[in-house]
PDB file of C-alpha atoms in Angstrom:
ATOM      1  CA  MET A   1      -8.439  -0.028  16.952  1.00 65.00           C
ATOM      2  CA  ASN A   2      -9.253  -0.410  12.821  1.00 72.00           C
ATOM      3  CA  PHE A   3      -7.884   1.121   9.786  1.00 69.00           C
ATOM      4  CA  PHE A   4      -9.167   1.828   6.768  1.00 74.00           C
ATOM      5  CA  ASP A   5      -7.142   3.961   4.586  1.00 75.00           C
ATOM      6  CA  LEU A   6      -7.342   4.230   0.899  1.00 74.00           C
ATOM      7  CA  HIS A   7      -4.356   6.428  -0.556  1.00 76.00           C
ATOM      8  CA  CYS A   8      -0.581   6.562   1.338  1.00 79.00           C
ATOM      9  CA  ASP A   9       2.690   7.375  -1.290  1.00 79.00           C
ATOM     10  CA  THR A  10       4.796   6.135   1.044  1.00 87.00           C
ATOM     11  CA  LEU A  11       6.180   2.992  -1.209  1.00 88.00           C
ATOM     12  CA  TYR A  12       6.086   5.674  -4.050  1.00 89.00           C
ATOM     13  CA  LYS A  13       9.142   7.441  -0.453  1.00 90.00           C
ATOM     14  CA  ALA A  14       9.895   3.747   0.438  1.00 93.00           C
ATOM     15  CA  VAL A  15      11.350   3.010  -3.556  1.00 94.00           C
ATOM     16  CA  THR A  16      12.918   6.296  -3.961  1.00 92.00           C
ATOM     17  CA  GLU A  17      15.082   6.458  -1.061  1.00 93.00           C
ATOM     18  CA  LYS A  18      15.633   2.252  -1.540  1.00 94.00           C
ATOM     19  CA  SER A  19      14.218   1.646   2.251  1.00 93.00           C
ATOM     20  CA  GLU A  20      12.213  -0.489   3.683  1.00 91.00           C
ATOM     21  CA  LEU A  21       8.153   0.284   3.551  1.00 87.00           C
ATOM     22  CA  ASP A  22       8.394  -0.321   7.418  1.00 85.00           C
ATOM     23  CA  ASN A  23      11.141   2.075   8.011  1.00 88.00           C
ATOM     24  CA  PRO A  24       9.746   3.901  11.735  1.00 85.00           C
ATOM     25  CA  SER A  25      10.533   7.569  10.156  1.00 87.00           C
ATOM     26  CA  TYR A  26       7.654   6.989   7.575  1.00 84.00           C
ATOM     27  CA  GLU A  27       4.261   8.261   9.263  1.00 75.00           C
ATOM     28  CA  VAL A  28       3.379   5.127   8.563  1.00 72.00           C
ATOM     29  CA  LYS A  29       3.839   2.252  11.047  1.00 64.00           C
ATOM     30  CA  LEU A  30       2.446  -1.522  10.746  1.00 62.00           C
ATOM     31  CA  ASN A  31       2.603  -4.026  12.807  1.00 57.00           C
ATOM     32  CA  ASN A  32       1.191  -7.403  13.293  1.00 55.00           C
ATOM     33  CA  ASN A  33      -1.060  -6.595  16.996  1.00 58.00           C
ATOM     34  CA  SER A  34      -3.926  -8.161  16.842  1.00 55.00           C
ATOM     35  CA  LYS A  35      -6.050  -6.247  18.384  1.00 64.00           C
ATOM     36  CA  SER A  36      -5.840  -4.111  15.162  1.00 63.00           C
ATOM     37  CA  HIS A  37      -7.215  -4.443  11.859  1.00 64.00           C
ATOM     38  CA  ARG A  38      -5.228  -2.703   9.215  1.00 68.00           C
ATOM     39  CA  LEU A  39      -6.600  -1.754   4.954  1.00 75.00           C
ATOM     40  CA  GLN A  40      -3.600  -0.179   3.897  1.00 77.00           C
ATOM     41  CA  CYS A  41      -3.601   0.722   0.638  1.00 78.00           C
ATOM     42  CA  TYR A  42      -0.108   2.051  -0.738  1.00 80.00           C
ATOM     43  CA  ALA A  43      -0.103   3.844  -4.256  1.00 78.00           C
ATOM     44  CA  ILE A  44       2.572   3.327  -7.092  1.00 80.00           C
ATOM     45  CA  TRP A  45       1.845   7.227  -8.069  1.00 80.00           C
ATOM     46  CA  LEU A  46       4.456   7.635 -11.123  1.00 82.00           C
ATOM     47  CA  PRO A  47       4.839  11.775 -11.681  1.00 84.00           C
ATOM     48  CA  ASP A  48       2.739  13.387 -14.818  1.00 79.00           C
ATOM     49  CA  THR A  49       6.373  14.254 -15.669  1.00 84.00           C
ATOM     50  CA  LEU A  50       7.450  10.513 -16.609  1.00 85.00           C
ATOM     51  CA  ASP A  51       7.096   9.809 -20.578  1.00 84.00           C
ATOM     52  CA  GLY A  52       5.519   6.232 -21.155  1.00 80.00           C
ATOM     53  CA  ASN A  53       8.175   3.851 -21.214  1.00 88.00           C
ATOM     54  CA  GLU A  54       9.761   5.971 -17.281  1.00 90.00           C
ATOM     55  CA  ALA A  55       6.343   5.391 -16.262  1.00 84.00           C
ATOM     56  CA  GLU A  56       6.684   1.283 -16.871  1.00 85.00           C
ATOM     57  CA  LYS A  57       9.717   1.303 -15.517  1.00 90.00           C
ATOM     58  CA  LEU A  58       8.993   2.973 -12.007  1.00 91.00           C
ATOM     59  CA  PHE A  59       5.779   1.404 -12.111  1.00 86.00           C
ATOM     60  CA  PHE A  60       7.244  -2.535 -12.783  1.00 88.00           C
ATOM     61  CA  LYS A  61       9.596  -1.864  -9.824  1.00 92.00           C
ATOM     62  CA  SER A  62       7.558  -0.251  -7.115  1.00 90.00           C
ATOM     63  CA  ALA A  63       4.865  -3.271  -7.598  1.00 87.00           C
ATOM     64  CA  ASP A  64       7.661  -5.537  -7.826  1.00 90.00           C
ATOM     65  CA  TYR A  65       9.227  -4.178  -4.139  1.00 91.00           C
ATOM     66  CA  LEU A  66       5.190  -3.815  -3.011  1.00 88.00           C
ATOM     67  CA  LYS A  67       5.083  -7.834  -3.352  1.00 88.00           C
ATOM     68  CA  SER A  68       7.992  -8.371  -2.544  1.00 91.00           C
ATOM     69  CA  GLU A  69       7.505  -5.973  -0.173  1.00 88.00           C
ATOM     70  CA  CYS A  70       4.075  -7.660   1.576  1.00 85.00           C
ATOM     71  CA  ASN A  71       5.620 -11.497   1.708  1.00 88.00           C
ATOM     72  CA  ARG A  72       8.708  -9.791   3.626  1.00 89.00           C
ATOM     73  CA  LEU A  73       5.371  -8.093   6.358  1.00 83.00           C
ATOM     74  CA  GLY A  74       2.897 -11.129   5.976  1.00 81.00           C
ATOM     75  CA  ILE A  75       0.161  -8.235   4.216  1.00 78.00           C
ATOM     76  CA  GLU A  76      -2.132  -9.274   1.870  1.00 77.00           C
ATOM     77  CA  LEU A  77      -1.742  -7.806  -1.081  1.00 74.00           C
ATOM     78  CA  LEU A  78      -5.251  -5.733  -3.165  1.00 72.00           C
ATOM     79  CA  GLY A  79      -4.227  -3.622  -6.839  1.00 73.00           C
ATOM     80  CA  ILE A  80      -5.658  -0.306  -6.451  1.00 84.00           C
ATOM     81  CA  MET A  81      -4.490   2.423  -9.465  1.00 84.00           C
ATOM     82  CA  THR A  82      -4.632   6.296 -10.127  1.00 85.00           C
ATOM     83  CA  LEU A  83      -5.685   7.403 -13.845  1.00 90.00           C
ATOM     84  CA  THR A  84      -3.923  10.542 -13.451  1.00 89.00           C
ATOM     85  CA  TRP A  85      -2.069  12.398 -11.219  1.00 84.00           C
ATOM     86  CA  ASN A  86      -3.427  16.078 -11.967  1.00 86.00           C
ATOM     87  CA  GLU A  87      -1.910  16.808 -15.625  1.00 90.00           C
ATOM     88  CA  MET A  88      -1.784  14.986 -18.666  1.00 92.00           C
ATOM     89  CA  ASN A  89      -0.565  11.615 -18.872  1.00 90.00           C
ATOM     90  CA  GLU A  90      -0.430   8.945 -21.503  1.00 90.00           C
ATOM     91  CA  ILE A  91      -3.874   7.551 -19.800  1.00 93.00           C
ATOM     92  CA  GLY A  92      -5.699  10.609 -19.904  1.00 95.00           C
ATOM     93  CA  SER A  93      -6.411  13.921 -18.399  1.00 95.00           C
ATOM     94  CA  GLY A  94      -5.996  15.338 -14.418  1.00 92.00           C
ATOM     95  CA  VAL A  95      -8.026  18.174 -13.166  1.00 89.00           C
ATOM     96  CA  LEU A  96      -5.298  20.008 -13.286  1.00 90.00           C
ATOM     97  CA  SER A  97      -4.827  19.503 -18.024  1.00 91.00           C
ATOM     98  CA  GLU A  98      -5.523  22.066 -19.387  1.00 91.00           C
ATOM     99  CA  ASP A  99      -6.304  19.775 -21.909  1.00 90.00           C
ATOM    100  CA  LYS A 100      -9.524  17.401 -20.850  1.00 90.00           C
ATOM    101  CA  CYS A 101     -10.146  14.760 -23.519  1.00 94.00           C
ATOM    102  CA  GLY A 102     -10.696  12.893 -20.969  1.00 96.00           C
ATOM    103  CA  LEU A 103      -9.859   8.924 -21.410  1.00 97.00           C
ATOM    104  CA  THR A 104      -6.879   8.863 -24.327  1.00 95.00           C
ATOM    105  CA  ASP A 105      -7.042   5.832 -26.737  1.00 95.00           C
ATOM    106  CA  PHE A 106      -4.382   4.261 -24.869  1.00 92.00           C
ATOM    107  CA  GLY A 107      -6.378   4.485 -21.512  1.00 93.00           C
ATOM    108  CA  LYS A 108      -9.324   2.686 -22.917  1.00 96.00           C
ATOM    109  CA  LEU A 109      -7.249   0.170 -23.526  1.00 93.00           C
ATOM    110  CA  ALA A 110      -5.518   0.306 -19.745  1.00 91.00           C
ATOM    111  CA  VAL A 111      -8.976   0.765 -18.574  1.00 94.00           C
ATOM    112  CA  ALA A 112     -10.515  -2.133 -19.721  1.00 93.00           C
ATOM    113  CA  GLU A 113      -6.326  -4.670 -18.788  1.00 89.00           C
ATOM    114  CA  MET A 114      -6.703  -2.938 -14.867  1.00 88.00           C
ATOM    115  CA  GLU A 115     -10.852  -4.641 -14.977  1.00 90.00           C
ATOM    116  CA  LYS A 116      -9.551  -7.654 -16.604  1.00 88.00           C
ATOM    117  CA  TYR A 117      -6.882  -8.369 -13.616  1.00 81.00           C
ATOM    118  CA  GLY A 118      -9.683  -6.786 -10.554  1.00 82.00           C
ATOM    119  CA  ILE A 119      -7.818  -3.880 -10.604  1.00 84.00           C
ATOM    120  CA  VAL A 120      -9.970  -1.806  -8.209  1.00 88.00           C
ATOM    121  CA  ILE A 121      -8.958   1.922 -10.929  1.00 92.00           C
ATOM    122  CA  ASP A 122      -9.218   4.785  -8.198  1.00 91.00           C
ATOM    123  CA  ILE A 123     -10.959   8.128 -10.580  1.00 92.00           C
ATOM    124  CA  SER A 124      -8.891  10.886  -7.365  1.00 89.00           C
ATOM    125  CA  HIS A 125      -7.449  14.203  -9.746  1.00 89.00           C
ATOM    126  CA  ALA A 126      -9.304  13.054 -12.661  1.00 92.00           C
ATOM    127  CA  SER A 127     -10.835  15.410 -15.302  1.00 93.00           C
ATOM    128  CA  ASP A 128     -14.949  15.277 -15.097  1.00 93.00           C
ATOM    129  CA  GLU A 129     -14.129  14.396 -18.708  1.00 96.00           C
ATOM    130  CA  LEU A 130     -11.440  11.703 -17.984  1.00 97.00           C
ATOM    131  CA  PHE A 131     -14.292  10.722 -14.675  1.00 95.00           C
ATOM    132  CA  TYR A 132     -17.485   9.926 -17.471  1.00 97.00           C
ATOM    133  CA  ASP A 133     -14.875   8.308 -19.485  1.00 98.00           C
ATOM    134  CA  VAL A 134     -14.692   6.188 -17.024  1.00 97.00           C
ATOM    135  CA  VAL A 135     -18.414   5.269 -16.133  1.00 96.00           C
ATOM    136  CA  ASN A 136     -18.781   5.157 -19.225  1.00 97.00           C
ATOM    137  CA  GLN A 137     -16.103   2.878 -19.626  1.00 94.00           C
ATOM    138  CA  THR A 138     -16.544   0.499 -17.075  1.00 94.00           C
ATOM    139  CA  ASN A 139     -18.609  -2.737 -16.144  1.00 93.00           C
ATOM    140  CA  LYS A 140     -17.335  -3.090 -12.685  1.00 93.00           C
ATOM    141  CA  PRO A 141     -17.387  -0.448  -9.105  1.00 92.00           C
ATOM    142  CA  PHE A 142     -14.638   2.175  -8.791  1.00 93.00           C
ATOM    143  CA  ILE A 143     -13.325   4.518  -6.009  1.00 90.00           C
ATOM    144  CA  ALA A 144     -12.255   8.218  -5.433  1.00 88.00           C
ATOM    145  CA  THR A 145      -9.591   7.741  -2.861  1.00 84.00           C
ATOM    146  CA  HIS A 146      -9.610  11.495  -2.155  1.00 80.00           C
ATOM    147  CA  SER A 147     -11.886  13.171  -3.394  1.00 78.00           C
ATOM    148  CA  ASP A 148     -15.292  15.083  -2.617  1.00 72.00           C
ATOM    149  CA  SER A 149     -18.139  16.612  -3.891  1.00 74.00           C
ATOM    150  CA  ARG A 150     -17.941  19.476  -5.291  1.00 72.00           C
ATOM    151  CA  THR A 151     -21.476  20.515  -3.251  1.00 77.00           C
ATOM    152  CA  ILE A 152     -19.939  19.132   0.288  1.00 79.00           C
ATOM    153  CA  THR A 153     -16.687  21.269  -0.521  1.00 73.00           C
ATOM    154  CA  PRO A 154     -16.292  23.554  -3.247  1.00 69.00           C
ATOM    155  CA  VAL A 155     -12.230  23.358  -3.946  1.00 64.00           C
ATOM    156  CA  SER A 156      -9.143  25.380  -6.135  1.00 59.00           C
ATOM    157  CA  TYR A 157      -7.089  23.038  -7.573  1.00 56.00           C
ATOM    158  CA  THR A 158      -5.008  25.138  -8.668  1.00 52.00           C
ATOM    159  CA  HIS A 159      -2.738  25.482  -5.366  1.00 49.00           C
ATOM    160  CA  LEU A 160      -2.060  22.355  -6.428  1.00 50.00           C
ATOM    161  CA  ARG A 161       0.025  23.442  -9.389  1.00 49.00           C
ATOM    162  CA  ALA A 162       3.591  22.030  -9.558  1.00 48.00           C
ATOM    163  CA  HIS A 163       5.890  24.467 -10.339  1.00 41.00           C
TER     164      HIS A 163
END
């Protein structure tokens, strides 16, 4: 059976718990079964509450951990990055952000660097303004790994707001 999962948050748990990515207690099961093919995208999740320095430290710690685990497990690495979670951060406004600024100046630089290094931009959790800023700024394809069209599934995001 073939699997294609574009968004897995297991990496954050493994990094913060200092556990192996293939920990049997996690919901994601990795194996080398030649009858199955998997594309598993691990998200490097950064809480919106982290300032730039804290976010940068957690990002590089997670990226280094993921590279190490991929080498240990014999897994190919592909970069995908979600720009926001739900609230405002230093890159731009999330879907629940009161400030609907779209991409910040720093966010525009981050998007340009992501394209430069071949990192796929994920616009899930983005505000409409951030989405359109990405549309107008990027030259390469981007994705929405875990989003839906409002015309198909109109969802109120107020229940997602962290307390």
